[in-house]
Amino acid sequence: SNAGISYEELVGMFSSSYSASRATINESEKTYADLRNEFINKFLNPIWRLIIDYGVLSGQIDAPGYFDSDLMRKAIYGVTWTGVNPTQVDPTKDVKAYTEAISNGLCTHEYATRMLYGLDFEEVAERLKDEKEKFSQGINNGETQNGTNNGE
């Protein structure tokens, strides 16, 4: 369509093969990415900078030399805006594709996590570490390794 969104995606009905549906979604995602980037650059980033500037000026953010150093301002302004995760026609195939891309050095875990689930990789990694530690200690849903409940 002229809006950059296919009829199939607009009405939410994909009657074609996986490949055709995936191609349709990819084209729409390009439109969404362009619109999102324009919104980020023209609206979110300028407001974010004003908030940070105010925080430094008011003393709520301690950043000595902030207004004297472009490098420091860039570091403090650093933010990654994420939108909703892209539509998945077949999540299993998408996960497999990202797993292969990571294995072949074509993308990062961070990028794959953001694209597949719209989540922050650092938060996911920390949560997985915590869960792994709990499971290695035999704690699963309040039970010990021998199956008794810790709360009783």
mmCIF file of C-alpha atoms in Angstrom:
data_model
loop_
_atom_site.group_PDB
_atom_site.id
_atom_site.type_symbol
_atom_site.label_atom_id
_atom_site.label_comp_id
_atom_site.label_asym_id
_atom_site.label_seq_id
_atom_site.Cartn_x
_atom_site.Cartn_y
_atom_site.Cartn_z
ATOM 1 C CA SER A 1 0.000 0.000 0.000
ATOM 2 C CA ASN A 2 1.005 3.650 -0.209
ATOM 3 C CA ALA A 3 1.396 3.858 3.563
ATOM 4 C CA GLY A 4 4.156 1.225 3.506
ATOM 5 C CA ILE A 5 1.960 -1.369 5.182
ATOM 6 C CA SER A 6 0.626 -4.365 3.291
ATOM 7 C CA TYR A 7 -3.033 -5.285 3.240
ATOM 8 C CA GLU A 8 -2.212 -8.613 4.898
ATOM 9 C CA GLU A 9 -0.535 -6.944 7.838
ATOM 10 C CA LEU A 10 -3.170 -4.227 8.082
ATOM 11 C CA VAL A 11 -5.972 -6.765 8.527
ATOM 12 C CA GLY A 12 -3.765 -9.327 10.310
ATOM 13 C CA MET A 13 -4.460 -12.177 7.892
ATOM 14 C CA PHE A 14 -1.546 -14.017 6.328
ATOM 15 C CA SER A 15 -2.738 -16.580 3.828
ATOM 16 C CA SER A 16 0.531 -17.017 1.964
ATOM 17 C CA SER A 17 3.526 -19.207 2.691
ATOM 18 C CA TYR A 18 5.912 -18.466 5.530
ATOM 19 C CA SER A 19 8.403 -16.873 3.118
ATOM 20 C CA ALA A 20 5.808 -14.621 1.494
ATOM 21 C CA SER A 21 4.384 -13.592 4.861
ATOM 22 C CA ARG A 22 7.866 -12.933 6.237
ATOM 23 C CA ALA A 23 8.717 -10.794 3.183
ATOM 24 C CA THR A 24 5.520 -8.787 3.646
ATOM 25 C CA ILE A 25 6.300 -8.175 7.309
ATOM 26 C CA ASN A 26 9.915 -7.237 6.523
ATOM 27 C CA GLU A 27 8.741 -4.531 4.125
ATOM 28 C CA SER A 28 6.338 -3.132 6.709
ATOM 29 C CA GLU A 29 9.060 -3.249 9.370
ATOM 30 C CA LYS A 30 11.236 -1.009 7.170
ATOM 31 C CA THR A 31 8.445 1.574 7.157
ATOM 32 C CA TYR A 32 8.016 1.276 10.928
ATOM 33 C CA ALA A 33 11.772 1.621 11.462
ATOM 34 C CA ASP A 34 11.905 4.797 9.355
ATOM 35 C CA LEU A 35 8.968 6.313 11.230
ATOM 36 C CA ARG A 36 10.386 5.247 14.597
ATOM 37 C CA ASN A 37 13.807 6.731 13.795
ATOM 38 C CA GLU A 38 12.247 10.018 12.720
ATOM 39 C CA PHE A 39 10.194 10.146 15.951
ATOM 40 C CA ILE A 40 13.280 9.345 18.027
ATOM 41 C CA ASN A 41 15.467 11.953 16.330
ATOM 42 C CA LYS A 42 12.908 14.754 16.186
ATOM 43 C CA PHE A 43 11.037 14.200 19.443
ATOM 44 C CA LEU A 44 12.451 11.724 21.978
ATOM 45 C CA ASN A 45 16.155 12.622 21.800
ATOM 46 C CA PRO A 46 15.650 16.413 22.102
ATOM 47 C CA ILE A 47 13.349 15.953 25.095
ATOM 48 C CA TRP A 48 15.753 13.458 26.679
ATOM 49 C CA ARG A 49 18.607 15.960 26.317
ATOM 50 C CA LEU A 50 16.509 18.692 27.958
ATOM 51 C CA ILE A 51 15.697 16.381 30.871
ATOM 52 C CA ILE A 52 19.367 15.484 31.353
ATOM 53 C CA ASP A 53 20.442 19.151 31.024
ATOM 54 C CA TYR A 54 17.871 20.126 33.653
ATOM 55 C CA GLY A 55 19.049 17.320 35.939
ATOM 56 C CA VAL A 56 22.654 18.510 35.717
ATOM 57 C CA LEU A 57 21.734 22.197 36.129
ATOM 58 C CA SER A 58 19.509 21.456 39.139
ATOM 59 C CA GLY A 59 22.152 19.261 40.781
ATOM 60 C CA GLN A 60 20.025 16.113 40.616
ATOM 61 C CA ILE A 61 22.632 14.563 38.319
ATOM 62 C CA ASP A 62 26.248 14.909 39.398
ATOM 63 C CA ALA A 63 28.307 15.392 36.241
ATOM 64 C CA PRO A 64 31.307 17.702 36.727
ATOM 65 C CA GLY A 65 32.487 19.224 33.440
ATOM 66 C CA TYR A 66 29.257 18.241 31.686
ATOM 67 C CA PHE A 67 28.831 21.522 29.836
ATOM 68 C CA ASP A 68 32.547 21.729 28.972
ATOM 69 C CA SER A 69 32.840 18.335 27.282
ATOM 70 C CA ASP A 70 30.971 17.174 24.176
ATOM 71 C CA LEU A 71 32.237 13.652 24.875
ATOM 72 C CA MET A 72 30.763 13.630 28.371
ATOM 73 C CA ARG A 73 27.421 14.941 27.131
ATOM 74 C CA LYS A 74 27.331 12.255 24.425
ATOM 75 C CA ALA A 75 28.037 9.578 27.023
ATOM 76 C CA ILE A 76 25.336 10.836 29.364
ATOM 77 C CA TYR A 77 22.838 11.379 26.549
ATOM 78 C CA GLY A 78 23.405 7.790 25.417
ATOM 79 C CA VAL A 79 20.092 6.003 25.321
ATOM 80 C CA THR A 80 18.634 3.217 23.218
ATOM 81 C CA TRP A 81 14.982 3.600 22.359
ATOM 82 C CA THR A 82 13.192 0.364 21.618
ATOM 83 C CA GLY A 83 9.728 -0.115 20.252
ATOM 84 C CA VAL A 84 7.582 -3.174 20.184
ATOM 85 C CA ASN A 85 9.312 -6.252 18.886
ATOM 86 C CA PRO A 86 8.753 -7.115 15.216
ATOM 87 C CA THR A 87 5.930 -9.440 14.253
ATOM 88 C CA GLN A 88 6.908 -13.098 14.037
ATOM 89 C CA VAL A 89 5.203 -15.432 11.595
ATOM 90 C CA ASP A 90 6.957 -18.516 12.946
ATOM 91 C CA PRO A 91 8.882 -17.784 16.164
ATOM 92 C CA THR A 92 10.763 -21.087 15.992
ATOM 93 C CA LYS A 93 12.213 -20.216 12.581
ATOM 94 C CA ASP A 94 13.049 -16.684 13.702
ATOM 95 C CA VAL A 95 14.862 -17.913 16.826
ATOM 96 C CA LYS A 96 16.788 -20.453 14.719
ATOM 97 C CA ALA A 97 17.762 -17.742 12.231
ATOM 98 C CA TYR A 98 19.018 -15.406 14.982
ATOM 99 C CA THR A 99 20.859 -18.273 16.701
ATOM 100 C CA GLU A 100 22.688 -19.019 13.448
ATOM 101 C CA ALA A 101 23.391 -15.313 12.880
ATOM 102 C CA ILE A 102 24.925 -15.062 16.358
ATOM 103 C CA SER A 103 26.982 -18.232 15.808
ATOM 104 C CA ASN A 104 28.290 -16.863 12.519
ATOM 105 C CA GLY A 105 29.148 -13.459 13.968
ATOM 106 C CA LEU A 106 26.460 -11.664 11.960
ATOM 107 C CA CYS A 107 24.607 -10.155 14.931
ATOM 108 C CA THR A 108 24.889 -9.878 18.676
ATOM 109 C CA HIS A 109 22.901 -11.460 21.487
ATOM 110 C CA GLU A 110 21.807 -7.935 22.379
ATOM 111 C CA TYR A 111 20.386 -7.280 18.906
ATOM 112 C CA ALA A 112 18.662 -10.683 18.697
ATOM 113 C CA THR A 113 17.072 -10.267 22.138
ATOM 114 C CA ARG A 114 15.765 -6.835 21.197
ATOM 115 C CA MET A 115 14.450 -7.952 17.800
ATOM 116 C CA LEU A 116 12.854 -11.193 18.965
ATOM 117 C CA TYR A 117 11.350 -10.096 22.260
ATOM 118 C CA GLY A 118 11.771 -6.334 22.576
ATOM 119 C CA LEU A 119 13.754 -6.865 25.781
ATOM 120 C CA ASP A 120 17.007 -5.487 27.147
ATOM 121 C CA PHE A 121 19.756 -8.098 26.841
ATOM 122 C CA GLU A 122 21.539 -7.056 30.056
ATOM 123 C CA GLU A 123 18.326 -7.514 32.066
ATOM 124 C CA VAL A 124 17.639 -10.889 30.447
ATOM 125 C CA ALA A 125 21.228 -12.062 31.031
ATOM 126 C CA GLU A 126 21.071 -11.030 34.697
ATOM 127 C CA ARG A 127 17.741 -12.792 35.183
ATOM 128 C CA LEU A 128 19.039 -15.966 33.490
ATOM 129 C CA LYS A 129 22.118 -15.890 35.727
ATOM 130 C CA ASP A 130 19.882 -15.618 38.810
ATOM 131 C CA GLU A 131 17.650 -18.455 37.609
ATOM 132 C CA LYS A 132 20.627 -20.674 36.800
ATOM 133 C CA GLU A 133 21.997 -20.097 40.280
ATOM 134 C CA LYS A 134 18.650 -20.970 41.878
ATOM 135 C CA PHE A 135 18.286 -24.144 39.818
ATOM 136 C CA SER A 136 21.868 -25.207 40.548
ATOM 137 C CA GLN A 137 21.015 -24.929 44.248
ATOM 138 C CA GLY A 138 18.029 -27.203 43.673
ATOM 139 C CA ILE A 139 15.448 -24.526 44.270
ATOM 140 C CA ASN A 140 12.513 -24.934 41.923
ATOM 141 C CA ASN A 141 9.143 -23.418 42.790
ATOM 142 C CA GLY A 142 9.875 -23.473 46.518
ATOM 143 C CA GLU A 143 11.001 -27.115 46.610
ATOM 144 C CA THR A 144 14.339 -28.541 47.595
ATOM 145 C CA GLN A 145 16.061 -31.328 45.706
ATOM 146 C CA ASN A 146 14.333 -33.976 47.804
ATOM 147 C CA GLY A 147 10.910 -32.592 46.836
ATOM 148 C CA THR A 148 9.923 -31.089 50.178
ATOM 149 C CA ASN A 149 8.520 -27.596 50.307
ATOM 150 C CA ASN A 150 10.838 -25.075 51.979
ATOM 151 C CA GLY A 151 7.915 -23.047 53.279
ATOM 152 C CA GLU A 152 6.316 -25.845 55.335
#
